[in-house]
Amino acid sequence: MALLGIDIGTTHCKAGVFKENGSVIQIAVRPTIAHYTKQGEPYYLPEQIWGNITSCLKEIMLCCEEEVSAIGITSMAETGLLVDRQTGKPRTHFIPWFNRCAEAESEEISKEDNPLHRFQKTGLHNSYKYGLSKIIRLKKQQADILDGAVWLSASDFIAYMLTGKFATDYSLAARTYAFRIDQHAWDQDWIRHFNLPDQLFPEALPSGTKMGVTLSTELEELGIPRGIPVTVAGHDHLVAALAVGAITPGSVFDSIGTAETLIGAIEKKELTEMEFASGISFGCHVVKDRFFWMGGISASGGSIEWFREQFSDQKMSYHEIMSLSAKSIEGPSGILYYPYLSGSGSPQPDPFARAAFIGLKTSHKREDLLKAMMEGTAYELESIRRSAERMAGHRINQMISVGGGTKNHYWMQIKSDITNCHLTIPEINEATLLGAAITAGICSGIYKNEEEAAKAIQFTHPKEIAPNQQLHHEYKRLYEEGYMGLQLHLRNFYQSFRKTV
């Protein structure tokens, strides 16, 4: 039996079929194309996203001789759209998580409840990224747009196209800022407070729950018969953590892509002022009866992509990036880089933070700037690690890392040196896609639970990276006295000029 995973990501849409032990049968990839309004606001076309998925499905099913037992779908967490409940037709484009169009609405929301009180219900610190602020903005633009509509994440939309059913999972529902993670239910009082319809959101189910079966004739033409169980697997970072087995308290997962996310699992608990003060966000894990904690860097790999675009007449290849990395001298560059090209995330969320280089000299070259960017993202990772360590009450000195960034061993060594953590890099190219397929296996009963699924996945020869203690001590001083010491002034400056800069 084969398991089929679907992943709607920021830069790519993917589909893949896997065997029960996690080995790949076939994977197909299509670019996720962002379009822009006249005001420069990004969006995705629903029909284009669906077209990407059907194209991927057609490609992989041509090569899959095994019967597909279930389909799991994951996606970027806060990206969503409005769909008409009666016709199933999209009423809006997808609004991506990184679209800052709802900053004003987010500020308005923050005035409607005590931040700690809201955090204890949602696990979140208010942000423009979440679905609620985007929905309120859409209502301002068109008063009746919510009548008979349902808000769906990217995963939910694809699940609807496959099954004709509206549903989501707890981990994605929680990223709307309208879902109570303490009760696993939509916060109807909070929703009504903003005069939003009671039925605005779909039914929320535990990750791995069958929410429907394939019905589409179009799918049969692609080689996918009717009646296959479909589940909304959940938040993309969480299903990737499932794929590499980082799902128990004490296990820490580092996902390195355009954005970078550090995630740990904890037992479900009442959130207190201590968790709130950590600056870290919390939510429902895809593992039953567990929460997760999460800190993020909005422009980690995004910083490297920016460098590739801006520091060469033609976009640098990754080979050129590696060659530049090899030219830099051992030890700290002496330059401080703040990776806030898209604002900063937890543990110091601030949409108005700006990126910066500090400490440049005429002798510095491109390779020094590149190394500084790698160091800056690692300093930010250390900030998350320390906050999580204080909150969790135990040492964090090991991480499991996946994603495109792990291919740059220079960058990974810098991360290890700065955080003083031992890094394990599994031999896996598509952890998120595999995690979606694993969730499908739980849905279909192939695996009894998440722990059994994680044990069934076989990895061979993971890479291990250990920190250089001498360099760690050099970086520690730069982090504490430089990186953390100077950034408060930068943050305060851009906060004071946020309307004009």
Coordinates of C-alpha atoms in Angstrom, one line a residue:
M1 CA 0.0 0.0 0.0
A2 CA 1.2 3.5 -0.8
L3 CA 0.7 6.7 1.2
L4 CA 0.1 10.0 -0.7
G5 CA 1.2 13.3 0.7
I6 CA 0.4 16.8 -0.6
D7 CA 2.3 20.0 0.5
I8 CA 1.3 23.5 -0.5
G9 CA 4.4 25.6 0.4
T10 CA 5.4 29.2 0.1
T11 CA 7.7 28.5 -2.9
H12 CA 6.6 25.1 -4.2
C13 CA 3.5 22.8 -4.4
K14 CA 4.4 19.1 -4.1
A15 CA 2.8 15.7 -4.1
G16 CA 4.5 12.4 -3.4
V17 CA 3.8 8.7 -2.8
F18 CA 5.7 6.8 -0.2
K19 CA 6.0 3.2 1.1
E20 CA 5.1 2.5 4.7
N21 CA 8.7 2.7 5.8
G22 CA 9.0 6.2 4.4
S23 CA 10.9 5.3 1.2
V24 CA 10.0 7.4 -1.8
I25 CA 8.1 6.0 -4.7
Q26 CA 7.7 9.2 -6.7
I27 CA 7.6 13.0 -6.0
A28 CA 6.5 15.8 -8.2
V29 CA 7.1 19.6 -7.7
R30 CA 5.6 22.7 -9.2
P31 CA 6.4 26.4 -8.3
T32 CA 4.0 28.3 -6.1
I33 CA 3.6 31.5 -8.1
A34 CA 3.0 34.7 -6.1
H35 CA 1.1 37.5 -7.9
Y36 CA 1.0 41.1 -6.7
T37 CA -1.6 43.8 -6.6
K38 CA -1.0 47.4 -7.7
Q39 CA -0.3 48.2 -4.1
G40 CA 2.4 45.5 -4.0
E41 CA 0.4 43.0 -1.9
P42 CA 1.2 39.3 -2.7
Y43 CA -1.5 36.7 -3.4
Y44 CA -1.9 33.2 -4.9
L45 CA -4.6 32.2 -7.4
P46 CA -6.7 29.3 -6.1
E47 CA -7.1 27.8 -9.5
Q48 CA -3.4 27.9 -10.1
I49 CA -2.7 26.2 -6.8
W50 CA -5.3 23.5 -7.6
G51 CA -3.8 23.2 -11.1
N52 CA -0.3 22.6 -9.6
I53 CA -1.7 19.9 -7.4
T54 CA -3.5 18.1 -10.1
S55 CA -0.5 18.3 -12.3
C56 CA 1.7 16.8 -9.6
L57 CA -0.9 14.0 -8.9
K58 CA -1.0 13.1 -12.6
E59 CA 2.8 12.8 -12.7
I60 CA 3.3 10.7 -9.6
M61 CA 0.4 8.4 -10.3
L62 CA 1.8 7.5 -13.7
C63 CA 4.8 6.0 -11.8
C64 CA 2.9 4.4 -8.9
E65 CA 2.0 0.8 -9.3
E66 CA 0.8 0.4 -5.7
E67 CA -2.7 1.2 -4.5
V68 CA -3.0 4.4 -2.5
S69 CA -4.5 3.8 0.9
A70 CA -5.0 7.5 2.0
I71 CA -4.1 11.1 1.3
G72 CA -2.7 13.6 3.8
I73 CA -2.5 17.3 3.1
T74 CA -0.2 19.9 4.7
S75 CA 0.4 23.6 4.0
M76 CA 1.9 26.9 5.1
A77 CA -0.1 27.6 8.2
E78 CA -1.7 31.1 8.0
T79 CA -2.3 31.3 4.3
G80 CA -6.1 31.3 3.6
L81 CA -9.0 32.4 1.4
L82 CA -12.8 32.7 1.5
V83 CA -15.0 30.1 -0.3
D84 CA -18.7 30.2 -0.9
R85 CA -20.3 27.4 1.1
Q86 CA -23.0 26.7 -1.4
T87 CA -21.1 26.7 -4.7
G88 CA -17.6 25.9 -3.4
K89 CA -16.2 28.7 -5.6
P90 CA -13.5 30.9 -4.2
R91 CA -14.6 34.4 -3.2
T92 CA -11.1 35.7 -2.8
H93 CA -7.5 34.9 -3.8
F94 CA -5.3 33.2 -1.2
I95 CA -3.8 35.8 1.2
P96 CA -0.3 34.5 2.0
W97 CA 1.0 34.4 5.5
F98 CA 3.7 37.0 4.6
N99 CA 1.2 39.5 3.2
R100 CA 1.3 42.5 5.6
C101 CA -2.0 44.0 4.4
A102 CA -3.8 43.5 7.7
E103 CA -1.3 45.2 10.0
A104 CA -3.9 47.9 10.9
E105 CA -6.5 45.4 11.7
S106 CA -4.1 43.4 13.8
E107 CA -3.4 46.5 15.9
E108 CA -7.2 47.0 16.3
I109 CA -7.6 43.4 17.5
S110 CA -4.9 43.8 20.1
K111 CA -7.0 46.5 21.8
E112 CA -10.0 44.2 22.2
D113 CA -8.7 41.9 24.9
N114 CA -5.9 41.6 27.4
P115 CA -2.9 40.1 25.6
L116 CA -2.3 37.5 28.3
H117 CA -5.9 36.5 28.5
R118 CA -6.0 36.0 24.7
F119 CA -2.7 34.1 24.8
Q120 CA -4.0 31.6 27.3
K121 CA -6.8 30.8 24.9
T122 CA -4.9 30.8 21.6
G123 CA -1.3 30.2 22.5
L124 CA -0.4 33.2 20.2
H125 CA 0.9 36.7 20.4
N126 CA -1.3 38.8 18.1
S127 CA 0.1 39.2 14.5
Y128 CA -1.0 40.4 11.1
K129 CA -0.3 36.9 9.8
Y130 CA -3.3 35.3 11.4
G131 CA -6.6 34.7 9.6
L132 CA -8.7 36.9 11.9
S133 CA -7.1 40.2 10.9
K134 CA -7.2 39.3 7.2
I135 CA -10.9 38.4 7.5
I136 CA -11.7 41.7 9.2
R137 CA -9.9 43.6 6.5
L138 CA -11.8 41.7 3.8
K139 CA -15.1 42.7 5.5
K140 CA -14.0 46.3 5.6
Q141 CA -13.5 46.2 1.8
Q142 CA -16.8 44.5 1.1
A143 CA -19.5 44.4 3.8
D144 CA -21.3 41.3 2.6
I145 CA -18.3 39.2 1.5
L146 CA -18.6 36.9 4.6
D147 CA -22.3 36.1 4.1
G148 CA -22.4 32.3 3.4
A149 CA -18.6 32.1 3.2
V150 CA -16.1 29.8 4.9
W151 CA -12.5 30.6 5.7
L152 CA -10.1 27.8 4.5
S153 CA -6.4 27.3 4.9
A154 CA -4.5 26.1 1.8
S155 CA -4.7 22.5 3.1
D156 CA -8.5 22.8 3.7
F157 CA -9.1 24.1 0.2
I158 CA -7.3 21.2 -1.4
A159 CA -9.1 18.8 0.9
Y160 CA -12.4 20.4 -0.2
M161 CA -11.5 20.0 -3.9
L162 CA -10.7 16.3 -3.3
T163 CA -13.8 15.5 -1.2
G164 CA -16.4 18.2 -1.4
K165 CA -16.2 18.5 2.5
F166 CA -15.2 21.6 4.5
A167 CA -12.9 20.8 7.5
T168 CA -9.6 21.7 9.0
D169 CA -7.4 20.3 11.8
Y170 CA -6.6 21.8 15.2
S171 CA -3.1 22.9 14.3
L172 CA -4.2 25.0 11.4
A173 CA -7.4 26.2 13.1
A174 CA -5.2 27.6 15.9
R175 CA -3.4 29.9 13.4
T176 CA -6.5 32.0 12.8
Y177 CA -6.4 33.6 16.3
A178 CA -10.1 32.6 16.6
F179 CA -9.6 29.0 18.0
R180 CA -9.3 28.0 21.6
I181 CA -6.5 25.5 22.0
D182 CA -7.4 24.9 25.6
Q183 CA -10.9 23.6 24.5
H184 CA -10.2 22.5 20.9
A185 CA -13.1 24.6 19.7
W186 CA -13.8 27.8 17.8
D187 CA -14.1 30.8 20.2
Q188 CA -17.6 31.8 19.2
D189 CA -17.8 34.7 21.7
W190 CA -14.6 36.2 20.3
I191 CA -15.9 35.7 16.7
R192 CA -19.2 37.4 17.5
H193 CA -17.4 40.2 19.2
F194 CA -16.2 41.3 15.7
N195 CA -19.7 40.7 14.2
L196 CA -18.5 37.8 12.2
P197 CA -20.8 34.9 11.2
D198 CA -21.0 31.9 13.5
Q199 CA -20.4 29.5 10.6
L200 CA -17.4 31.4 9.2
F201 CA -14.9 28.6 10.0
P202 CA -15.0 24.9 9.0
E203 CA -15.3 22.0 11.4
A204 CA -12.1 21.4 13.3
L205 CA -10.8 17.9 13.8
P206 CA -7.7 16.2 15.3
S207 CA -4.9 15.8 12.8
G208 CA -5.1 12.4 11.1
T209 CA -8.9 12.2 11.2
K210 CA -10.7 11.2 8.1
M211 CA -12.6 14.2 6.9
G212 CA -13.9 12.8 3.7
V213 CA -13.1 10.6 0.7
T214 CA -12.1 11.3 -2.9
L215 CA -15.2 11.9 -5.1
S216 CA -14.0 13.9 -8.1
T217 CA -14.3 12.5 -11.6
E218 CA -11.3 14.7 -12.5
L219 CA -9.2 12.7 -10.0
E220 CA -10.2 9.4 -11.5
E221 CA -8.8 10.7 -14.8
L222 CA -5.5 11.3 -12.9
G223 CA -5.4 7.8 -11.6
I224 CA -6.9 8.3 -8.2
P225 CA -10.1 6.3 -7.7
R226 CA -13.1 7.4 -5.6
G227 CA -13.3 6.5 -2.0
I228 CA -9.8 7.1 -0.8
P229 CA -9.7 8.6 2.7
V230 CA -8.4 12.2 3.0
T231 CA -7.1 13.9 6.1
V232 CA -5.9 17.5 6.7
A233 CA -2.5 16.6 8.1
G234 CA -1.9 20.0 9.6
H235 CA 0.7 22.7 10.0
D236 CA 3.7 22.1 7.7
H237 CA 6.4 22.4 10.3
L238 CA 4.6 20.1 12.7
V239 CA 4.1 17.3 10.2
A240 CA 7.8 17.6 9.2
A241 CA 8.7 17.2 12.9
L242 CA 6.5 14.0 12.9
A243 CA 8.5 12.7 9.9
V244 CA 11.8 12.9 11.7
G245 CA 10.5 11.7 15.0
A246 CA 10.9 15.0 16.9
I247 CA 7.5 14.6 18.7
T248 CA 8.4 13.9 22.3
P249 CA 9.1 16.5 25.1
G250 CA 12.8 17.3 24.9
S251 CA 13.0 16.7 21.1
V252 CA 13.7 19.9 19.2
F253 CA 13.1 20.3 15.5
D254 CA 14.8 22.9 13.4
S255 CA 13.1 23.5 10.0
I256 CA 15.3 25.6 7.6
G257 CA 13.6 27.1 4.6
T258 CA 12.7 30.6 3.4
A259 CA 11.7 31.0 7.1
E260 CA 13.2 29.0 9.9
T261 CA 11.3 27.5 12.7
L262 CA 12.4 25.9 16.0
I263 CA 9.8 23.6 17.5
G264 CA 9.5 21.4 20.6
A265 CA 6.7 19.2 21.9
I266 CA 5.2 19.5 25.4
E267 CA 2.3 17.9 27.2
K268 CA -1.0 19.7 26.9
K269 CA -1.1 22.2 29.8
E270 CA -2.6 25.5 31.0
L271 CA -0.6 28.4 29.7
T272 CA 0.6 30.8 32.3
E273 CA 2.4 34.2 32.5
M274 CA 5.7 32.3 32.3
E275 CA 4.9 30.9 28.8
F276 CA 3.5 34.3 27.8
A277 CA 6.7 36.1 28.9
S278 CA 8.9 33.7 26.9
G279 CA 7.6 35.4 23.7
I280 CA 7.3 32.0 22.1
S281 CA 4.0 30.9 20.5
F282 CA 2.1 27.7 21.4
G283 CA -0.5 25.6 19.7
C284 CA -2.1 22.2 19.1
H285 CA 0.4 19.6 17.9
V286 CA -0.4 17.1 15.2
V287 CA 0.3 14.5 17.9
K288 CA -2.8 14.0 20.0
D289 CA -3.0 15.6 23.4
R290 CA 0.2 17.5 23.0
F291 CA 1.0 21.2 22.5
F292 CA 4.0 22.5 20.7
W293 CA 6.1 25.6 21.3
M294 CA 7.5 27.5 18.3
G295 CA 9.9 30.3 17.6
G296 CA 10.6 31.6 14.1
I297 CA 12.9 33.6 11.8
S298 CA 10.9 35.1 9.0
A299 CA 13.9 35.6 6.7
S300 CA 16.4 32.9 7.4
G301 CA 16.9 31.2 4.1
G302 CA 15.2 34.3 2.8
S303 CA 18.2 36.3 3.8
I304 CA 20.5 34.1 1.7
E305 CA 18.0 34.4 -1.2
W306 CA 18.2 38.2 -0.9
F307 CA 22.0 38.0 -0.9
R308 CA 21.9 35.8 -4.1
E309 CA 19.7 38.5 -5.8
Q310 CA 21.4 41.6 -4.6
F311 CA 25.2 40.9 -4.6
S312 CA 25.6 39.7 -8.1
D313 CA 24.6 40.9 -11.6
Q314 CA 22.9 37.6 -12.1
K315 CA 21.3 35.6 -9.3
M316 CA 24.1 33.5 -7.7
S317 CA 23.9 29.8 -8.0
Y318 CA 24.0 27.7 -4.8
H319 CA 27.4 26.4 -6.0
E320 CA 28.6 30.0 -6.0
I321 CA 27.2 30.5 -2.5
M322 CA 29.1 27.4 -1.3
S323 CA 32.3 28.7 -3.0
L324 CA 32.0 32.0 -1.3
S325 CA 31.3 30.3 2.1
A326 CA 34.6 28.4 1.7
K327 CA 36.6 31.6 1.2
S328 CA 35.6 33.1 4.6
I329 CA 38.2 32.8 7.4
E330 CA 37.5 30.6 10.4
G331 CA 35.8 32.2 13.4
P332 CA 33.4 35.1 13.8
S333 CA 33.2 37.6 10.9
G334 CA 33.0 40.5 13.4
I335 CA 29.9 41.8 11.5
L336 CA 26.5 41.7 13.2
Y337 CA 23.6 41.0 10.9
Y338 CA 20.0 41.2 12.0
P339 CA 17.8 39.0 9.8
Y340 CA 14.7 41.1 9.9
L341 CA 14.0 41.6 6.2
S342 CA 10.4 40.5 7.0
G343 CA 10.2 41.8 10.6
S344 CA 11.0 39.5 13.5
G345 CA 9.2 36.6 14.9
S346 CA 9.1 34.9 18.3
P347 CA 10.5 35.3 20.9
Q348 CA 10.5 39.1 20.1
P349 CA 7.7 39.4 17.6
D350 CA 7.9 42.8 15.9
P351 CA 6.6 43.4 12.3
F352 CA 8.4 46.8 12.3
A353 CA 11.9 45.4 13.0
R354 CA 14.3 46.0 10.1
A355 CA 17.4 44.1 8.9
A356 CA 20.8 45.6 9.5
F357 CA 24.6 45.1 9.1
I358 CA 26.7 46.6 11.9
G359 CA 30.5 46.6 12.0
L360 CA 31.5 46.9 8.3
K361 CA 35.1 47.8 7.3
T362 CA 36.6 48.6 3.8
S363 CA 38.4 45.3 4.0
H364 CA 35.2 43.3 4.2
K365 CA 34.3 41.3 1.1
R366 CA 31.2 39.5 -0.2
E367 CA 32.1 36.3 1.6
D368 CA 32.3 38.2 4.9
L369 CA 28.8 39.6 4.4
L370 CA 27.5 36.2 3.5
K371 CA 29.1 34.7 6.6
A372 CA 27.6 37.5 8.7
M373 CA 24.2 36.6 7.4
M374 CA 24.6 33.0 8.3
E375 CA 25.8 34.1 11.8
G376 CA 22.9 36.5 12.2
T377 CA 20.3 33.9 11.5
A378 CA 22.2 31.6 14.0
Y379 CA 22.2 34.3 16.6
E380 CA 18.4 34.6 16.2
L381 CA 18.1 30.8 16.5
E382 CA 20.1 31.1 19.8
S383 CA 17.6 33.7 21.0
I384 CA 14.8 31.3 20.4
R385 CA 16.7 28.4 22.0
R386 CA 17.4 30.3 25.2
S387 CA 13.8 31.5 25.5
A388 CA 12.6 27.9 25.0
E389 CA 15.1 26.6 27.5
R390 CA 14.0 29.0 30.2
M391 CA 10.3 28.2 29.5
A392 CA 10.8 24.4 29.4
G393 CA 13.1 24.3 32.4
H394 CA 15.7 21.9 30.9
R395 CA 18.8 22.1 28.7
I396 CA 18.4 22.2 24.9
N397 CA 21.7 21.0 23.4
Q398 CA 20.5 18.8 20.5
M399 CA 18.5 19.6 17.5
I400 CA 17.2 17.6 14.5
S401 CA 17.6 19.9 11.4
V402 CA 16.0 19.5 8.0
G403 CA 15.4 21.7 5.0
G404 CA 17.3 23.3 2.1
G405 CA 19.6 25.1 4.4
T406 CA 21.1 21.9 5.7
K407 CA 22.9 21.4 2.4
N408 CA 25.3 24.3 3.3
H409 CA 27.6 22.6 5.9
Y410 CA 29.4 25.9 6.6
W411 CA 26.1 27.4 7.7
M412 CA 25.2 24.4 9.8
Q413 CA 28.6 24.4 11.6
I414 CA 28.0 28.1 12.4
K415 CA 24.6 27.2 13.9
S416 CA 26.2 24.5 16.0
D417 CA 29.0 26.7 17.2
I418 CA 26.7 29.6 18.2
T419 CA 24.0 27.5 19.9
N420 CA 26.5 25.0 21.3
C421 CA 24.1 22.3 20.1
H422 CA 24.8 18.9 18.5
L423 CA 22.9 18.9 15.2
T424 CA 21.5 15.7 13.6
I425 CA 20.6 16.0 9.9
P426 CA 18.6 13.0 8.6
E427 CA 19.0 11.8 5.1
I428 CA 15.6 13.1 4.0
N429 CA 14.8 15.6 1.2
E430 CA 11.0 16.1 1.8
A431 CA 10.3 15.8 5.5
T432 CA 7.1 17.9 5.2
L433 CA 5.7 15.8 2.3
L434 CA 6.6 12.6 4.1
G435 CA 4.9 13.9 7.3
A436 CA 1.7 14.5 5.4
A437 CA 1.9 10.9 4.0
I438 CA 2.6 9.5 7.5
T439 CA -0.5 11.3 8.8
A440 CA -2.5 9.7 6.0
G441 CA -1.2 6.3 7.2
I442 CA -2.5 7.1 10.7
C443 CA -5.8 8.1 9.1
S444 CA -6.1 4.8 7.2
G445 CA -5.0 2.6 10.2
I446 CA -1.6 1.6 8.8
Y447 CA 0.0 3.1 11.9
K448 CA -1.7 2.9 15.3
N449 CA -0.5 6.3 16.4
E450 CA 2.1 8.9 15.8
E451 CA 4.8 7.2 17.9
E452 CA 4.4 3.9 15.9
A453 CA 4.5 5.9 12.7
A454 CA 7.7 7.6 13.7
K455 CA 9.4 4.3 14.6
A456 CA 8.4 2.8 11.2
I457 CA 10.3 5.4 9.2
Q458 CA 13.8 4.3 8.3
F459 CA 16.7 6.8 8.0
T460 CA 20.2 5.7 7.1
H461 CA 23.5 7.5 8.0
P462 CA 22.3 10.9 9.3
K463 CA 24.9 13.6 9.4
E464 CA 26.2 14.7 12.8
I465 CA 27.7 18.1 13.5
A466 CA 29.3 19.0 16.9
P467 CA 30.1 22.5 18.1
N468 CA 33.6 23.9 18.3
Q469 CA 34.0 24.9 21.9
Q470 CA 36.6 27.6 21.3
L471 CA 34.5 29.3 18.6
H472 CA 31.4 28.9 20.8
H473 CA 32.9 31.0 23.5
E474 CA 33.9 33.7 21.0
Y475 CA 30.4 33.7 19.5
K476 CA 28.8 33.7 23.0
R477 CA 30.4 37.1 23.8
L478 CA 29.4 38.6 20.5
Y479 CA 25.9 37.3 21.0
E480 CA 25.4 38.6 24.5
E481 CA 27.3 41.9 24.3
G482 CA 26.8 42.7 20.6
Y483 CA 23.9 41.1 19.0
M484 CA 21.4 41.3 21.9
G485 CA 23.0 44.4 23.4
L486 CA 22.5 46.6 20.3
Q487 CA 19.3 45.3 18.8
L488 CA 17.0 47.0 21.4
H489 CA 18.1 50.4 20.1
L490 CA 17.4 49.4 16.5
R491 CA 14.0 48.0 17.4
N492 CA 13.1 51.2 19.3
F493 CA 14.2 53.4 16.4
Y494 CA 12.1 51.6 13.8
Q495 CA 9.1 51.5 16.2
S496 CA 9.3 55.3 16.5
F497 CA 9.5 55.7 12.7
R498 CA 7.2 52.9 11.7
K499 CA 4.7 55.1 9.9
T500 CA 7.4 56.8 7.7
V501 CA 10.3 54.3 7.3

